[in-house]
XYZ file of C-alpha atoms in Angstrom:
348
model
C 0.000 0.000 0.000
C 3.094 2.551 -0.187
C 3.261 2.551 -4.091
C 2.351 5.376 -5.718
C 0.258 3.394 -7.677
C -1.720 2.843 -4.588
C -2.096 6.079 -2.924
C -5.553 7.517 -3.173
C -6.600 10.543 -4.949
C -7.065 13.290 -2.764
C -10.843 13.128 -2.757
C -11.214 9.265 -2.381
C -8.724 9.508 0.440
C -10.920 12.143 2.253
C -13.958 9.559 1.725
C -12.309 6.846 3.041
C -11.191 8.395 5.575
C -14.759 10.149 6.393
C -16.133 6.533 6.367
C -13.525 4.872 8.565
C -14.467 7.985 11.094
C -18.257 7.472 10.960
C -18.040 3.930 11.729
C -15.208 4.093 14.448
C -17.611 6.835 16.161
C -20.858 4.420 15.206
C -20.417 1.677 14.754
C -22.430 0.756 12.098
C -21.763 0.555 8.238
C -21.948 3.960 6.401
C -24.257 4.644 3.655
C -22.727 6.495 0.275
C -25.828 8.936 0.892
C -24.293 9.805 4.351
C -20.866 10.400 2.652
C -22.031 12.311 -0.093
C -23.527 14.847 2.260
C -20.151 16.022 3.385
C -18.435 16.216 -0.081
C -19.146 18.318 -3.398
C -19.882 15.397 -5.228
C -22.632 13.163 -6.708
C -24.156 10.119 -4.417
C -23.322 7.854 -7.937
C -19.472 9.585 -7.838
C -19.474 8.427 -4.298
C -20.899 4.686 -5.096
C -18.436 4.344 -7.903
C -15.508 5.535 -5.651
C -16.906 3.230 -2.904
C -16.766 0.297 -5.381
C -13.303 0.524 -6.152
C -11.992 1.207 -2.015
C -14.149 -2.162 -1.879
C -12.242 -3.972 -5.032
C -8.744 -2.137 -3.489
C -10.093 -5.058 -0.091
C -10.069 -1.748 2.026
C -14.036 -2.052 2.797
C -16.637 -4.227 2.784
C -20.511 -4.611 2.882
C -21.349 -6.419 6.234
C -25.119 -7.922 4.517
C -27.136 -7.029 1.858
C -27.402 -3.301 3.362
C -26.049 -0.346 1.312
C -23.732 0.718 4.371
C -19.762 0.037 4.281
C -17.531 -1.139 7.048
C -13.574 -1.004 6.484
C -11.845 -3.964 6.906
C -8.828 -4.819 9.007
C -6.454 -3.607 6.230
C -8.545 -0.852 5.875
C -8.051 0.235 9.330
C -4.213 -0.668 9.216
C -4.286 1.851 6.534
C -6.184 4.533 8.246
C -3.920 4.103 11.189
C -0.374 4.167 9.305
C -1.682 6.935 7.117
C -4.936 9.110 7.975
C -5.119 9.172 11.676
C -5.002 12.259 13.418
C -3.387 11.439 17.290
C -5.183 13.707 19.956
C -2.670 14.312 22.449
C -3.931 13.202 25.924
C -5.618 16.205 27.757
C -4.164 18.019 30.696
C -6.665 16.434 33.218
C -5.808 12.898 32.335
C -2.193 13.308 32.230
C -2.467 15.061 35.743
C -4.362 11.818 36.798
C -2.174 9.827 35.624
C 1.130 10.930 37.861
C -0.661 11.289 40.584
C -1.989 7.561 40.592
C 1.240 6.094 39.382
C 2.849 7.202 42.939
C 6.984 6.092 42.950
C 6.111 5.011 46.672
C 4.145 2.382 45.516
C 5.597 -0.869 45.007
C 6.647 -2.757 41.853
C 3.464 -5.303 42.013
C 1.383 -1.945 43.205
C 2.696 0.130 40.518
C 2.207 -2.059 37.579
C -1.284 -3.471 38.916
C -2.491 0.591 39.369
C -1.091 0.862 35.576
C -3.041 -1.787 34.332
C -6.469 0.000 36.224
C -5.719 3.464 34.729
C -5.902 1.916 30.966
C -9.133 0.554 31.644
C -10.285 3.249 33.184
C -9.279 5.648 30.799
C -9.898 3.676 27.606
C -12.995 1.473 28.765
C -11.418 -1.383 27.347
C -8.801 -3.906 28.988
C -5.685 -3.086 30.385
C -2.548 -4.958 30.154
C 1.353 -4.358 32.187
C 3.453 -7.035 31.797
C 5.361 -7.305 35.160
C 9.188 -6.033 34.788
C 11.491 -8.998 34.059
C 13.556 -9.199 36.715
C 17.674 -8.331 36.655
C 19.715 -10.525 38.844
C 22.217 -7.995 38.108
C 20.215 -5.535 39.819
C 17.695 -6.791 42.743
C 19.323 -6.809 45.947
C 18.492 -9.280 48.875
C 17.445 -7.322 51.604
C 16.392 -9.867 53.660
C 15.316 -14.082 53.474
C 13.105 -15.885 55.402
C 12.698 -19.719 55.181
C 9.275 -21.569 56.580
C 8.765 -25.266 56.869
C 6.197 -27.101 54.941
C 5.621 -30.567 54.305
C 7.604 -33.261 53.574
C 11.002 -31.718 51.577
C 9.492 -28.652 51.128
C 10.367 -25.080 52.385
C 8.792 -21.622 51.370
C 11.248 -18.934 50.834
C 10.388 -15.702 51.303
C 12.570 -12.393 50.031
C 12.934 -9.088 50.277
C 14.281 -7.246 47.291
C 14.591 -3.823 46.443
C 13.302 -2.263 49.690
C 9.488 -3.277 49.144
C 9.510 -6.376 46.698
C 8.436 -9.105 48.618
C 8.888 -12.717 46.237
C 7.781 -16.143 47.514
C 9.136 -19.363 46.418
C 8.538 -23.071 47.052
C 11.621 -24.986 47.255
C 12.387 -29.113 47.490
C 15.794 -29.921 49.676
C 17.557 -32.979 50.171
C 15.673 -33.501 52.842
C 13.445 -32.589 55.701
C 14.589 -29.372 58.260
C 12.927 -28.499 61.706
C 12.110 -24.780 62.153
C 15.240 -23.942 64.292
C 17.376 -25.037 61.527
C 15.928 -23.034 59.116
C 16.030 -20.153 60.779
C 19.743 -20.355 61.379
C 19.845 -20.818 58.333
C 18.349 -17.268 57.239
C 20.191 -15.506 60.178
C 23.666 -16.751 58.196
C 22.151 -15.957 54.793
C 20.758 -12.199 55.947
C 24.480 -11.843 57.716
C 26.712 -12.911 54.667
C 24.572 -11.609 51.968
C 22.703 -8.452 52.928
C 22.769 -5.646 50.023
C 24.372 -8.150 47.515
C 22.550 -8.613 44.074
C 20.758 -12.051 43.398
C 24.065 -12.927 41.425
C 26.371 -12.306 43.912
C 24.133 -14.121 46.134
C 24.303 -16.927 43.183
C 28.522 -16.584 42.624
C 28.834 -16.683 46.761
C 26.837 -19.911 46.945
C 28.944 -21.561 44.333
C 32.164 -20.999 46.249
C 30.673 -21.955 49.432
C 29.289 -25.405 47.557
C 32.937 -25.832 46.617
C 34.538 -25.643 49.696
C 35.742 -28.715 51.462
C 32.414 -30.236 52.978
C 34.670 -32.065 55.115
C 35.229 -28.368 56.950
C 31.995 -26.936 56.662
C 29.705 -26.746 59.800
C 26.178 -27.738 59.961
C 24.758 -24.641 59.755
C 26.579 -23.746 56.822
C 25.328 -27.246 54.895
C 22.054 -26.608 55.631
C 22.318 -23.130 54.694
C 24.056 -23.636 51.406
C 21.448 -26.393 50.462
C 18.230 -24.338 51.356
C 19.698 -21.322 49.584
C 21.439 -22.866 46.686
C 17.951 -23.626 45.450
C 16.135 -20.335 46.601
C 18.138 -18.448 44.333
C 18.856 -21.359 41.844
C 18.409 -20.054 38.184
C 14.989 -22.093 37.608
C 13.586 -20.379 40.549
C 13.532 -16.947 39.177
C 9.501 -15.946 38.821
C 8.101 -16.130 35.651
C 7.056 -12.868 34.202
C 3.390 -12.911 34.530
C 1.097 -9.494 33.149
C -1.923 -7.864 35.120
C -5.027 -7.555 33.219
C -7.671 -5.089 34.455
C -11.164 -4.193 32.695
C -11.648 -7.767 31.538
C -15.742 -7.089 31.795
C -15.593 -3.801 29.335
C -15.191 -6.749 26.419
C -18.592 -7.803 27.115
C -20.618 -4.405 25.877
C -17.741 -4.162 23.342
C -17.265 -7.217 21.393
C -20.652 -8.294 19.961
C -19.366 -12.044 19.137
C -19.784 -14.361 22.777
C -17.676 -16.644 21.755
C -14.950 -14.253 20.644
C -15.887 -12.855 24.393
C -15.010 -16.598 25.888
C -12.121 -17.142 23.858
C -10.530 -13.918 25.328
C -11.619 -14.339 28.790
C -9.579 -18.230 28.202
C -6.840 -16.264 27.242
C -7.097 -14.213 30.047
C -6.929 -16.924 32.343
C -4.096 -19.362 30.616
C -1.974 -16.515 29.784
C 0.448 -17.946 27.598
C -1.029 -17.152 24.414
C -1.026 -12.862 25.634
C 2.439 -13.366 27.092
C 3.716 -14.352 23.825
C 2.006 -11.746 22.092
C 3.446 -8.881 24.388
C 6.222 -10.182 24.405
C 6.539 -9.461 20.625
C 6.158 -6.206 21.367
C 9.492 -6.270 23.279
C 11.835 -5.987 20.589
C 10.398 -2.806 18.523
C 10.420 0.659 19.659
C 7.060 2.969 19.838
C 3.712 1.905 20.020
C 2.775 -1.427 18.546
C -0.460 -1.744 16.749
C -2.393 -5.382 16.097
C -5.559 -5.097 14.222
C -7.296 -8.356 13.814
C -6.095 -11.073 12.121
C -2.639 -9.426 12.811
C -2.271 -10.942 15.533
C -2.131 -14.574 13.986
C -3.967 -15.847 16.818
C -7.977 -16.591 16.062
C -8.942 -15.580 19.592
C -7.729 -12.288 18.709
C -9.163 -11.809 15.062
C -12.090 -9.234 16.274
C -9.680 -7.745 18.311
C -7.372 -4.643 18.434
C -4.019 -4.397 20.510
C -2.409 -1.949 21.035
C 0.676 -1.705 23.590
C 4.193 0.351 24.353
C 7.608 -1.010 25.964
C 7.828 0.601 28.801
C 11.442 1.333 30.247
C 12.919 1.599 33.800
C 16.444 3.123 34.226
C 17.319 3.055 30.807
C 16.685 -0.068 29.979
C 13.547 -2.084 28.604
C 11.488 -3.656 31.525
C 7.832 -4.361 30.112
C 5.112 -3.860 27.762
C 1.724 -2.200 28.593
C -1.179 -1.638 26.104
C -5.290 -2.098 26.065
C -6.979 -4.782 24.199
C -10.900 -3.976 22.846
C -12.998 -4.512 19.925
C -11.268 -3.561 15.979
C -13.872 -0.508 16.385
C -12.093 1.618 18.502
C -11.249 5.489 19.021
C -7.636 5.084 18.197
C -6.436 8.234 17.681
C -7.641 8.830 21.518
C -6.436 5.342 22.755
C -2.900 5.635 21.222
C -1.358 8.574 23.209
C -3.419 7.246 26.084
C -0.948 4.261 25.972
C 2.197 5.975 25.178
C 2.127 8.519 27.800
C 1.095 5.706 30.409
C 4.084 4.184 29.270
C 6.408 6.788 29.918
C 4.810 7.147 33.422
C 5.131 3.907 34.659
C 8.547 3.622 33.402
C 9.826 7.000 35.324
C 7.688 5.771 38.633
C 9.376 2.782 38.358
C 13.477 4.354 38.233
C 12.288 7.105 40.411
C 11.282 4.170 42.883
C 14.719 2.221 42.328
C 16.597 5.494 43.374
């Protein structure tokens, strides 16, 4: 479509875009008599012109009405080429930095993220949580409780306010007083020291002679060994807000139960976000796009978002094809940018 051979005449490219408008606002397909009303030109000028954006695959009768609707390369075009971006008004913005409070917590900031794009946009809002830096999370403080059988529940304190639970299997079964000697030792040697120098200490404890190592220091190297083992870092899970704004918005129920499935399995939305990792800006999906069926009447649209410099996530909304997206897109972006400055601002 970025041929000269395709580029519209000035005129068709004002209907087009007139129609695109009507129905994004409506919903409905648009009628060449509706068109023709806002143009110095014949209703059979406007059928004829209609005809060929319709041969071009750019719109498409829904039923036997005379009304339009554009398709999903339609609106791909409209949105790479005819969109006019509102920038987000002062109130909103102002909103905006006051919820997304650098006090808050990691978990607290990206679920209050995830709330403002729904709010905002009416649709569903998605943060990815920030993928986690052994490099730069420090252990502040380890607990360990006993549960049953070989199984202990490590608890730690990162970052000042980042509390992360994991269920560990040892080599074999420890009362309570052992495990908490066991964090006392850990909390003394490794206070302030990033998960990888937590990782690199535990290596050259494990390769000291066992022969000379205490008790205490066997059971803490085994218990902590596999807290901070590679395989136990958490999984990068998203928050989804607004899930119940699909129902009014997507008129299909099963497209409506496919989404609430994905919802719930994640996979499927992790993978697609996390497409969005690798490319700068905002990141548009318009149906089909997607290459995902449980998407198809779907539009995504999301932003990296970054936290001292460096990428950490991916935000966006998720509603019906229909939507106001020259409203929704800076309404992403600028959440983006938020989140991202809360989030270094909080690290400081």
């Amino acid at each position: 479509m970025n041929s000269r051979e395709d580029r519209f005449a000035d005129r068709t490219q004002r209907l087009f875009k007139l129609l695109v408008e009507h129905y994004l606002n409506d919903g409905a397909p648009v009628a060449s008599r509706r068109l023709a009303s806002h143009v110095d030109v014949s209703s059979a000028t406007v059928r004829s012109i209609m005809a060929d954006l319709e041969a071009r695959g750019l719109i498409v009768s829904p039923h036997t009405s005379a009304g339009r609707v554009p398709t999903d390369r339609g609106l791909r075009l409209f949105v790479d080429s005819l969109i006019s971006v509102q920038p987000l008004d002062t109130r909103s913005v102002r909103h905006l930095r006051s919820e997304l409070n650098p006090d808050l917590s990691t978990d607290e900031l990206v679920s209050t993220a995830s709330e403002m794009l729904s709010e905002i946009t009416r649709m569903a809002g998605l943060v990815t949580m920030p993928k986690p830096e052994p490099e730069q999370i420090a252990l502040r403080q380890v607990e360990f409780l006993r549960l049953s059988g070989n199984r202990v529940l490590a608890i730690l304190v990162v970052d000042e306010r980042e509390v992360q639970n994991r269920v560990i299997h040892t080599d074999r079964e420890y009362d309570e007083s052992e495990l908490h000697q066991a964090a006392e030792y850990i909390n003394r040697r490794y206070h302030g020291k990033t998960l990888s120098e937590v990782r690199s200490g535990l290596v050259d404890d494990m390769r000291a002679d066992r022969d000379r190592l205490d008790r205490l220091m066997q059971t803490a190297i085994d218990v902590a060994s596999k807290t901070f083992a590679e395989d136990q870092r958490p999984s990068r899970p998203y928050v989804v807000s607004g899930e119940s704004n699909l129902v009014d918005a997507l008129t299909n129920t099963q497209t409506v139960r496919d989404l609430f499935d994905a919802f719930a399995q994640k996979s499927a939305i992790i993978h697609l976000l996390d497409r969005c990792l690798h490319t700068e800006g905002i990141q548009l999906f318009i149906g089909a796009e997607s290459g995902n069926r449980m998407f198809e009447e779907c539009s995504l649209i999301t932003a990296r978002y970054e936290v001292n410099g460096e990428v950490a996530g991916v935000l966006g909304v998720i509603g019906p094809t229909r939507m106001a997206y020259q409203k929704v897109i800076p309404i992403v972006d600028v959440t983006a940018r938020m989140l991202g400055s809360a989030m270094t601002a909080s690290r400081a």
